[in-house]
XYZ file of C-alpha atoms in Angstrom:
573
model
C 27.152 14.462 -25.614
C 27.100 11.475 -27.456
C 25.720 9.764 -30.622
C 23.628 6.887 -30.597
C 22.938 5.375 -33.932
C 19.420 3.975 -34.116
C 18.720 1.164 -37.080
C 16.747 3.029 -39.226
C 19.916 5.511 -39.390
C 18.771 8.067 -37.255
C 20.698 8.989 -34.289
C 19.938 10.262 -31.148
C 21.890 11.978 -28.825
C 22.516 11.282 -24.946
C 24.797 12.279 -21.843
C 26.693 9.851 -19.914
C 27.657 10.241 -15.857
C 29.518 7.483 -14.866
C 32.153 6.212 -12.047
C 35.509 6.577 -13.759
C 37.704 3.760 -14.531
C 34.855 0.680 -14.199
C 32.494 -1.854 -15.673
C 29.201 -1.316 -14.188
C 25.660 -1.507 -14.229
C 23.854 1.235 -16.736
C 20.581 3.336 -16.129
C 19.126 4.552 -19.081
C 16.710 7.295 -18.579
C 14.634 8.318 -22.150
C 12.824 11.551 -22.335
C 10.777 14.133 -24.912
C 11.720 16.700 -22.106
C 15.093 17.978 -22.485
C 18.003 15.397 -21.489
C 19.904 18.673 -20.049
C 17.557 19.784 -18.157
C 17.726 17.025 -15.750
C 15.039 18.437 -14.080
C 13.216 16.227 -11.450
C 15.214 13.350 -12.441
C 18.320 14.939 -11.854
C 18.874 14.336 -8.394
C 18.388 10.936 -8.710
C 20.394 10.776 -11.948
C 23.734 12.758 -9.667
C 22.672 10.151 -6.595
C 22.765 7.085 -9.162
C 26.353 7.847 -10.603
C 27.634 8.727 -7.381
C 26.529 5.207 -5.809
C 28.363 3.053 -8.310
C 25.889 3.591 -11.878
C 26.634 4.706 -15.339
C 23.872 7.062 -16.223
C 22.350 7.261 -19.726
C 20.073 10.431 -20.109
C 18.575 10.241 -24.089
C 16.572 12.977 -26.092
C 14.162 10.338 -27.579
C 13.660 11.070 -31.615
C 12.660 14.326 -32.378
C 13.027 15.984 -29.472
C 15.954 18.243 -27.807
C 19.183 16.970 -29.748
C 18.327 14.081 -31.372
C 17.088 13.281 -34.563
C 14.543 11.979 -37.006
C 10.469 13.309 -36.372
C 8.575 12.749 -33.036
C 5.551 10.444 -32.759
C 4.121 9.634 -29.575
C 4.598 6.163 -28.615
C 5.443 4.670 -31.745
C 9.092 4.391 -32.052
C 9.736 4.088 -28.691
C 9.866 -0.494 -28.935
C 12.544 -0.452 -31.486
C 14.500 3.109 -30.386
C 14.267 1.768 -26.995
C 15.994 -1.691 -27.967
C 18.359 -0.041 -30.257
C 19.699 2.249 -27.119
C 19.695 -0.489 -24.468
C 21.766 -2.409 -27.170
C 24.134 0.385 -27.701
C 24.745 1.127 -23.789
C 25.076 -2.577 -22.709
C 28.058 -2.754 -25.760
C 30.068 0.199 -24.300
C 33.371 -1.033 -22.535
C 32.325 0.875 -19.068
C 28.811 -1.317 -18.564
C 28.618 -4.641 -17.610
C 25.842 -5.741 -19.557
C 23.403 -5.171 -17.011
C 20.817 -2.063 -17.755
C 17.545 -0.585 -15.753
C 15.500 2.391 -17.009
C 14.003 5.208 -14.640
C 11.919 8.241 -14.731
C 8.090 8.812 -15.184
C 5.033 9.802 -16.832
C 6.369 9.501 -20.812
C 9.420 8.637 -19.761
C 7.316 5.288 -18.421
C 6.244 4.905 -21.869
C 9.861 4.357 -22.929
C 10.452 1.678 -20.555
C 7.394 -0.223 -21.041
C 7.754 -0.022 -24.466
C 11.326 -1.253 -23.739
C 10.174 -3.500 -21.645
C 8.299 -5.124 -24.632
C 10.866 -5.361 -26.942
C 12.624 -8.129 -25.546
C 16.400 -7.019 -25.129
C 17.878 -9.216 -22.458
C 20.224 -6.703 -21.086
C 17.331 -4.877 -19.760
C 16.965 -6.453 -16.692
C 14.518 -3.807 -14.371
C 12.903 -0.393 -14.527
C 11.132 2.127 -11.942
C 8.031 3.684 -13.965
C 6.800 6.243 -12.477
C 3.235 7.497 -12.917
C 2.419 5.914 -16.597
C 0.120 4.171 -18.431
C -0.488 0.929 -19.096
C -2.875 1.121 -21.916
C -2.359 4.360 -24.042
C -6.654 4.352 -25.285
C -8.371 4.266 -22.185
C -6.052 5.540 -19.622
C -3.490 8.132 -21.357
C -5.847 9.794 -24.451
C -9.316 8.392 -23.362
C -10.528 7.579 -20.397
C -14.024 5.670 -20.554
C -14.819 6.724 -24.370
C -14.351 10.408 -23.677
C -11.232 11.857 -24.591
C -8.722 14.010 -22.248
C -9.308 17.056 -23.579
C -7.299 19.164 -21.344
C -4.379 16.903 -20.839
C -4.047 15.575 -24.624
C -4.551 19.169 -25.924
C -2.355 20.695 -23.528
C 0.548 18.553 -23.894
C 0.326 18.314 -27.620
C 0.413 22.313 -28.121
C 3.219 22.578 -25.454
C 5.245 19.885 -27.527
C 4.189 21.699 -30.753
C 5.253 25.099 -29.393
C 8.675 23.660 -28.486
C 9.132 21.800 -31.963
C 8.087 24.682 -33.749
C 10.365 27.307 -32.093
C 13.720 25.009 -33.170
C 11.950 24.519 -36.446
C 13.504 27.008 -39.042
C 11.035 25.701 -41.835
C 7.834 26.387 -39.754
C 6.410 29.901 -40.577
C 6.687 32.697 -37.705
C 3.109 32.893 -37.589
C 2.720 29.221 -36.861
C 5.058 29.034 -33.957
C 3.235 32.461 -32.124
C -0.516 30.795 -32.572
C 1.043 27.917 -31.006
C 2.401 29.910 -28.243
C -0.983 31.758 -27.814
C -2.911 28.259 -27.931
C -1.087 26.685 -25.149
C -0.604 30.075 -22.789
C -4.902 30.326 -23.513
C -5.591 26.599 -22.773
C -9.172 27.165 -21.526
C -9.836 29.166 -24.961
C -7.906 26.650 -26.974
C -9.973 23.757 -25.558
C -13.208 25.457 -26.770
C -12.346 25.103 -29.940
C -14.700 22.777 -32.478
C -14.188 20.261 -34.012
C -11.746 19.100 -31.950
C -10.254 17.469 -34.943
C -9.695 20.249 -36.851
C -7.456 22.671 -34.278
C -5.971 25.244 -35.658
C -1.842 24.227 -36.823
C -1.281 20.800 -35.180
C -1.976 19.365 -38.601
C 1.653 20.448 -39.589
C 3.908 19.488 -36.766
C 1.473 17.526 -34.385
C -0.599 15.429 -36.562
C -1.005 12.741 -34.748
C -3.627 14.844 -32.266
C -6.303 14.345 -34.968
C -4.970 10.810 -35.298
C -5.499 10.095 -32.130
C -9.410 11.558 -32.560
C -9.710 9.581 -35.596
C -9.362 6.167 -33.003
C -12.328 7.393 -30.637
C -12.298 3.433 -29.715
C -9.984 0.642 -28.635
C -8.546 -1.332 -32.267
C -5.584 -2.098 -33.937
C -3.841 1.576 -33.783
C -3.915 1.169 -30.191
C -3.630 -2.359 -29.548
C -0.431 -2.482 -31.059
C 1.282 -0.845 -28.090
C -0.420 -1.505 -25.336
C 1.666 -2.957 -22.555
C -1.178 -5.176 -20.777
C -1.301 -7.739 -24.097
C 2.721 -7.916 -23.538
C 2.381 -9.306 -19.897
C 2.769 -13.064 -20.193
C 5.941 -12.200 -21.889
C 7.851 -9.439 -19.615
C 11.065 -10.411 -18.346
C 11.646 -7.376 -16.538
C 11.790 -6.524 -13.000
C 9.402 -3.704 -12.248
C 9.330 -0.819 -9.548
C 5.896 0.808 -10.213
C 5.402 4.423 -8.768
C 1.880 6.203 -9.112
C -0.337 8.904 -6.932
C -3.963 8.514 -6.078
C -4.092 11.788 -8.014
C -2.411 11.218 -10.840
C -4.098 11.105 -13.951
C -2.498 7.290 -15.513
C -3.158 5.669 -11.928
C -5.284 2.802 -13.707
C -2.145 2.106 -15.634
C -0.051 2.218 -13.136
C -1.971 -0.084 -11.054
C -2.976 -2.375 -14.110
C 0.726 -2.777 -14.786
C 1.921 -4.254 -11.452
C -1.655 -6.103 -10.538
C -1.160 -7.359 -14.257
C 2.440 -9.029 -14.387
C 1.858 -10.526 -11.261
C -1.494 -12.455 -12.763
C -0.138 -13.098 -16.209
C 3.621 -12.949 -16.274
C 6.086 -15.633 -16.337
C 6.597 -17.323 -13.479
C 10.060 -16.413 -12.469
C 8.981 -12.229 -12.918
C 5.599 -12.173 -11.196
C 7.631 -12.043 -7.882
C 9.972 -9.204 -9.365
C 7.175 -6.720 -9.050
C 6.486 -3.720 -6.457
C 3.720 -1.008 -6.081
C 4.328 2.583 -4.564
C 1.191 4.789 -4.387
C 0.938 8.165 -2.579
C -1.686 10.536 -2.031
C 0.256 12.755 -4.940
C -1.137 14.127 -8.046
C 1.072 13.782 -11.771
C 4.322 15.141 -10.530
C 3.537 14.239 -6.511
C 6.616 12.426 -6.188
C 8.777 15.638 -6.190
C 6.304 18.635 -5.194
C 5.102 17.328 -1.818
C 2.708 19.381 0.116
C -0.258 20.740 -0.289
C -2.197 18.421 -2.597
C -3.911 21.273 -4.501
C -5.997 23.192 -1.395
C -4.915 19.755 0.827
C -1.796 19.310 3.027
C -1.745 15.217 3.676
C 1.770 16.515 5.900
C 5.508 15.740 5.617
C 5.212 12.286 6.141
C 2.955 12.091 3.106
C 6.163 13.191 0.645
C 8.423 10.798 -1.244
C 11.385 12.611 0.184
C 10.388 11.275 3.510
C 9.712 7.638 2.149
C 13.213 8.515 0.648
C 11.691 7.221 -2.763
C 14.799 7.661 -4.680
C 16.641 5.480 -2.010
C 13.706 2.926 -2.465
C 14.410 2.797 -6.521
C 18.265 2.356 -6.018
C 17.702 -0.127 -3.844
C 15.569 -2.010 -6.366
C 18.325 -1.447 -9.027
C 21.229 -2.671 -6.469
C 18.834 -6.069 -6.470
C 18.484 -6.605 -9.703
C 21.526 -5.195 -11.591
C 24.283 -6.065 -9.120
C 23.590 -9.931 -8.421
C 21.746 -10.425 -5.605
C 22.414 -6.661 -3.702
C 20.803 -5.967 -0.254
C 17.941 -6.285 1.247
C 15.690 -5.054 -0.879
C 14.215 -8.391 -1.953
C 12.805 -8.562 1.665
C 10.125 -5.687 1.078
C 6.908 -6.128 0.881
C 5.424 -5.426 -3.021
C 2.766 -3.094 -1.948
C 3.702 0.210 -0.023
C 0.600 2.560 0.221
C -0.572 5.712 1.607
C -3.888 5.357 3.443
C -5.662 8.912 3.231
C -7.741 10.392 5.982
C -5.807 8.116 8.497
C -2.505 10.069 7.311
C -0.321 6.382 7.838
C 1.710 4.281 5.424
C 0.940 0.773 4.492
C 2.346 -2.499 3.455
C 0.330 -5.599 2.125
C 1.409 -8.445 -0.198
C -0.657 -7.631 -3.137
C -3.034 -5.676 -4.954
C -5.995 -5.231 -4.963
C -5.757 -6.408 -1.104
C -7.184 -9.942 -0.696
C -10.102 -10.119 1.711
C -11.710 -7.077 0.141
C -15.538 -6.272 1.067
C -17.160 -4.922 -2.020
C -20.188 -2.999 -0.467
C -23.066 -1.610 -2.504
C -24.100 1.801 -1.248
C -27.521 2.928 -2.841
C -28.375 6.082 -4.123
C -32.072 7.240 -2.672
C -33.611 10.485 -3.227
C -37.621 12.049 -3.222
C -36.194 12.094 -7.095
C -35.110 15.590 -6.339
C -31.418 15.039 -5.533
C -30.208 17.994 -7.629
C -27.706 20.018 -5.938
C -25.855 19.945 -2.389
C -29.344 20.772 -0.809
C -31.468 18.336 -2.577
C -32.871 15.313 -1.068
C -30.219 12.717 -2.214
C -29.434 10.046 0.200
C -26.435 7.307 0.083
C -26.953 4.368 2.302
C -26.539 0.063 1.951
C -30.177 -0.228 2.089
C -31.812 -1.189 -0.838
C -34.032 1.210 -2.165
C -37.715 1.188 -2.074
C -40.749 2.942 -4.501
C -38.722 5.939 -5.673
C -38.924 8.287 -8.467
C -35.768 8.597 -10.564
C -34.023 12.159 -9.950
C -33.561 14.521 -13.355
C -31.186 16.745 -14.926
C -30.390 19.229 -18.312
C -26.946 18.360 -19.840
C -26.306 21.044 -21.658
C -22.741 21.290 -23.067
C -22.874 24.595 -23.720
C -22.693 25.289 -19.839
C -20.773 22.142 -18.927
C -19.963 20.683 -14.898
C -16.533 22.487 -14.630
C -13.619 20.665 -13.466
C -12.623 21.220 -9.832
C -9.306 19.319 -9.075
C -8.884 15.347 -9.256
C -6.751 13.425 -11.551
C -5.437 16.146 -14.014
C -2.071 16.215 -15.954
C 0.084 18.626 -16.766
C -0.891 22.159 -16.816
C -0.817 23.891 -12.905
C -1.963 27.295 -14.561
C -4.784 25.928 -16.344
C -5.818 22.762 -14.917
C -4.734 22.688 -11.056
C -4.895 18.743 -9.601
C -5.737 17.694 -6.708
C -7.471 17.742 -3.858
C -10.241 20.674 -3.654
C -13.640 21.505 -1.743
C -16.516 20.018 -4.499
C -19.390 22.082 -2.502
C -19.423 24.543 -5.468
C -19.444 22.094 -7.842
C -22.330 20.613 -5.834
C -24.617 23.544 -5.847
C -25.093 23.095 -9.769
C -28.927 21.856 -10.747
C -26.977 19.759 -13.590
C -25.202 17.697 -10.543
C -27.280 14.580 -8.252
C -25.888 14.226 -4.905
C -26.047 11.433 -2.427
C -24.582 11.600 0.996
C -24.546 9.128 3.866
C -25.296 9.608 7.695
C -22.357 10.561 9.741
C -20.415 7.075 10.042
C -20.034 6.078 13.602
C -16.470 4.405 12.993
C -13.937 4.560 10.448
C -14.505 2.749 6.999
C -11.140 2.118 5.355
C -11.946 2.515 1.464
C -8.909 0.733 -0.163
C -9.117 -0.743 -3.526
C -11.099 -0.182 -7.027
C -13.746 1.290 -6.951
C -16.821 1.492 -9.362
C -19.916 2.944 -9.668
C -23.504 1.204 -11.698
C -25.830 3.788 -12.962
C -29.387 2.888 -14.200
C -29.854 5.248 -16.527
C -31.774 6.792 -19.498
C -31.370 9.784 -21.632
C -32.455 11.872 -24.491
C -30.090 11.726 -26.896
C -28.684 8.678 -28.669
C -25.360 9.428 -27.289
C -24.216 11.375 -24.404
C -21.743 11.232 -20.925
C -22.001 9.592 -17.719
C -19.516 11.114 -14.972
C -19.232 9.853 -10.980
C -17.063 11.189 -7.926
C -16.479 9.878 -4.826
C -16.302 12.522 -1.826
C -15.174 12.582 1.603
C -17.455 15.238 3.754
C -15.596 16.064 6.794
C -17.698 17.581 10.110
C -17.027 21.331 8.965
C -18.602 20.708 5.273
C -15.210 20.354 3.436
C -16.264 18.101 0.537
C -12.667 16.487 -0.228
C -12.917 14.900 -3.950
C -11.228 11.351 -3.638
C -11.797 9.626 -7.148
C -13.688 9.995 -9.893
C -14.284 8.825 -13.374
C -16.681 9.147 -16.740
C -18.423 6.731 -19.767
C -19.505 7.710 -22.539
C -22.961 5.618 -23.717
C -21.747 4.615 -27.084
C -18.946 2.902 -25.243
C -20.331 1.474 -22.237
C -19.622 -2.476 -23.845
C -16.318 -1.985 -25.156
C -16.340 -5.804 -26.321
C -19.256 -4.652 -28.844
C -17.550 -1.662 -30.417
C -19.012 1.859 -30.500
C -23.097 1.321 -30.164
C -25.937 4.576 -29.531
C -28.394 4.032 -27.138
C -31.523 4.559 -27.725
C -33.529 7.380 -26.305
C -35.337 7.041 -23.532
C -34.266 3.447 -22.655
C -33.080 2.718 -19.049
C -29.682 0.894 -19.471
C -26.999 0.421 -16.539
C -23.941 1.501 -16.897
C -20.434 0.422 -14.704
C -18.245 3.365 -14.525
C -14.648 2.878 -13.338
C -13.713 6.059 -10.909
C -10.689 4.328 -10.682
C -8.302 3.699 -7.267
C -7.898 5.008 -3.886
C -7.127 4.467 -0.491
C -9.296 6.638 2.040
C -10.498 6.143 5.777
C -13.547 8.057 6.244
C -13.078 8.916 9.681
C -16.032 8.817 12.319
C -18.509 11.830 11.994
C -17.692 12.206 8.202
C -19.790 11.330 5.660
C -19.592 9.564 2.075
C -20.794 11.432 -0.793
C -21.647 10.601 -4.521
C -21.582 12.920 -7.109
C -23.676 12.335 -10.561
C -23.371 14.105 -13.728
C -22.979 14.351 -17.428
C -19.314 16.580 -17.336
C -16.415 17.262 -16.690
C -14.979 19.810 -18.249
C -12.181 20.669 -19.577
C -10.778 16.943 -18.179
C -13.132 15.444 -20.652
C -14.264 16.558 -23.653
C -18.032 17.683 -24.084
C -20.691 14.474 -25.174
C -22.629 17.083 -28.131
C -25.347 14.644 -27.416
C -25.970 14.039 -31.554
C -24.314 10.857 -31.795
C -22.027 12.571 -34.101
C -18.157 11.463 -33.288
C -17.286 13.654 -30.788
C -13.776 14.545 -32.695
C -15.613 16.048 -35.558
C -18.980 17.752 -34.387
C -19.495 21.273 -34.413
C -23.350 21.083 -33.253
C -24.191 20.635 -29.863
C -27.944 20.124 -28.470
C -29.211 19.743 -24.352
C -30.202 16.004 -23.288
C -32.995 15.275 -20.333
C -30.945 12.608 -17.864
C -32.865 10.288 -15.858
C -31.070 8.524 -13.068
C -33.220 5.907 -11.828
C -32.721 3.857 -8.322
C -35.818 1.708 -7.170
C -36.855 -1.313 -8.344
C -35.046 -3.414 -11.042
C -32.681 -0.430 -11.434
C -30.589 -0.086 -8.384
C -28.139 2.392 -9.021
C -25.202 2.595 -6.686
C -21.357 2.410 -5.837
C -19.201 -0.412 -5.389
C -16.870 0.877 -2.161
C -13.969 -1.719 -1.513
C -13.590 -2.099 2.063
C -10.312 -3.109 3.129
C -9.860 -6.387 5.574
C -7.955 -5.263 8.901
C -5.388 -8.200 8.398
C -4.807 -7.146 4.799
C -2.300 -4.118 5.286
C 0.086 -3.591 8.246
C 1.708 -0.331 9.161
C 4.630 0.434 7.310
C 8.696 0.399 9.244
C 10.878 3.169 7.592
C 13.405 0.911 8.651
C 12.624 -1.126 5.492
């Protein structure tokens, strides 16, 4: 173990493997998880130093070993510098350092990334965010209850127990809360949960900046763009929960960067959820198959050979790949293309219809591209008291409590609370590749309150495979215009991002559209008061009004891919 000295004094503490008796290239790998551990990183870590890399593995501050009080996110620009700084002096490197690893261990290199060192010379982020409001703590105005809770108490539970000065009792009602996560994240106000005030204080912080300002701008890594230098390998999952960041990083860079980095960027994305990289098969209830996994894409190979390029002066081929690899769902087949999103791209509108009963799995909702005629809008009770439970998707990080994935949505769908639209049987495939979004003409009760949408893939048996999904919350549907009501009653459209993906609804399936006001625990409950959602303890039902005829044409955007835009992918690459 070593000591490394950050500028404000405090010093953190790392473990170096390295090739004995050489200068070379360094790959610094900074995590709140235990450096000892190794963990899923560990293979790769053994595989780096054994093909020719000195291996860095850090406790960032606070956590494991190393010193001084952890904060999420907000030392990681200068501790990051200080540690690159400190690795490319040692006599074994050669001045040239990369950074691996994933989810917050992507925050450290970003946040690297924007510091500026110029030893840092490319990194391989792995499922991360890109902005840290809407993407890691909110998503759409609504925070991540489930994931931002959960992780905070597990962190808190781990601080405490090595935290002599923190009362016994403390430590075991942390415990409880995070074993009891469904309990926990009934609590109200959300702001006021029970301990985290003394060792995780920056949970209510983070409640206390329900919308996008200063506290967040500060670090997010999309204003930083026209100034990376870095080479990046980005590595995401159609189910992971930061896939907009992940996406938004590499899309970004290319757009915005500096001319001599935009071609220094790739994009990885498999149908995996938050740790899909490692766990392979099945996909929650799904099993995408062997080829699916990133130890058949050999993903660690993939991420040395991007290091070999950049850190060893020209290396092999690995300049010669194509920057987008990604796994096409339902036709079970990897894909190359040049960019992202795919250029040629046919954004189809696909109407919602209904009798204006559409309520449940067995109501009359239809999903077609014909516009709509004279139809009544469909209706719905919100009531979060008995809130739309979540059923798979885009979740992070508890498998006990909050299982991602893949799962069938009919039992979601037989809730009165829930609209669904679904199409004819398609006659030949429809490749679905690209963002996708969904516009909601819609009016409500209450002069605040949740919009949630989820795109599903209905095979011939009835399996209702969720593929994306996504939420808004009304006060926030014009970010630009900071946090407005609505007012009751008034029909207003609203553009909710579900996100990514890259399906092929297959002939005889059918395309299916969930609507709803929840989804919960994922997303916190919309009281429907207009009170901040961080600090209400009332909670009252809302009437929601989904209209579709007229001047109010409610629908989803569905990206269909080009043919010519993707080719099948060589694992001779």
């Amino acid at each position: 173990m070593v000591a490394v000295p950050m500028r404000d004094g405090t010093v953190l503490r790392a473990d170096v493997y390295r090739p004995a008796g050489q200068r070379c290239p360094a790959l610094v790998f900074r995590t709140p998880y235990d450096r000892t551990g190794l963990g899923m990183y560990g293979t790769f870590a053994l595989r780096a130093a054994s093909s020719g890399f000195a291996v860095v593995m850090q406790d960032v501050r606070g956590r494991g070993a190393s010193g001084g009080r952890f904060a999420p996110f907000v030392h990681e620009r200068e501790d990051g510098y200080d540690s690159i700084d400190w690795v490319a002096s040692q006599p074994w490197c050669d001045g040239n350092v990369g950074m691996f690893g994933g989810s917050y261990d992507g925050v450290t290199q970003w946040q690297a990334a924007m510091s500026g060192h110029p030893a840092l010379k490319a990194i391989a982020p792995n499922v991360t965010a890109s902005s840290y409001h809407h993407g890691w703590v909110y998503r759409g105005g609504a925070f991540q209850l489930s994931f931002s809770l959960g992780w905070t108490l597990s962190l808190a539970a781990h601080n405490a127990a090595r935290d002599s000065s923190v009362p016994a009792e403390v430590r075991e009602a942390l415990t409880d809360a995070s074993d009891n996560l469904p309990d926990s994240a009934l609590v109200l106000p959300l702001d006021r949960h029970p301990y985290l005030d003394g060792v995780a204080s920056y949970y209510r912080e983070w409640l206390e900046h329900p919308g996008y300002d200063e506290f967040w701008e500060r670090l997010d890594v999309s204003r930083a763009y026209p100034e990376m230098t870095v080479a990046a390998f980005n590595l995401g999952g159609w189910y992971d929960t930061f896939l907009v960041g992940t996406l938004a990083n590499f899309a970004g860079i290319r757009a915005e960067g500096p001319q001599g980095v935009r071609d220094r960027q790739r994009l990885l994305v498999g149908p995996w959820p938050h740790e899909g990289l490692f766990s392979g098969n099945p996909v929650g209830s799904w099993n995408f198959g062997g080829r699916s996994t990133g130890s058949a894409l050999d993903a660690d190979g993939l991420q040395l050979r991007w290091f070999d390029r950049w850190l060893r002066d020209g290396g092999d081929a690995a300049g010669d790949d194509p920057p987008v690899l990604l796994y096409a769902m339902g036709a079970g087949q990897w894909r190359v293309a040049d960019s992202w999103p795919l250029p040629g791209t046919d954004y189809q509108d696909w109407y919602l219809h209904s009798g204006g009963r559409a309520n449940t799995l067995h109501g009359d909702g239809r999903l077609s591209r014909d516009t709509p005629g004279d139809q009544p809008p469909d209706s719905y009770v919100y009531n979060p008291r008995n809130p739309v439970p979540t059923l798979g998707g885009a979740l992070c990080c508890s498998p006990v409590h909050t299982q991602g994935g893949v799962y069938d949505q009919r039992p979601i769908e037989e809730r009165e609370d829930v609209l669904v639209y679904t199409s004819e049987p398609l006659t030949e495939p429809l490749d679905v590749t690209g963002p996708v979004t969904a516009v909601l003409h819609a009016s409500t009760s209450a002069p605040d309150t949740d919009w949630t949408a989820k795109l599903v893939d209905v095979g011939p048996c009835g399996y209702a495979r969720n593929i994306t999904d996504g939420i808004l919350r009304a006060s926030h549907r014009d970010p630009q215009a900071g946090l407005r009501p609505v007012t009751p009653g008034e029909v207003v459209e609203y553009r909710l991002d579900l996100g990514a993906t890259s399906n092929v609804f297959q002939p005889g399936h059918r395309i299916r559209v969930e609507i709803s006001s929840s989804n919960f625990p994922h997303f916190d409950r919309n009281p429907n008061t207009g009170e901040p959602a961080g600090r209400s303890t009332e909670m009252v039902s809302a009437l929601q009004n989904v209209h579709h005829a007229g001047l109010h044409l409610s629908r989803i955007v569905l990206p269909v891919a080009d043919p010519e835009a993707t080719r099948p992918y060589r694992t001779e690459h």
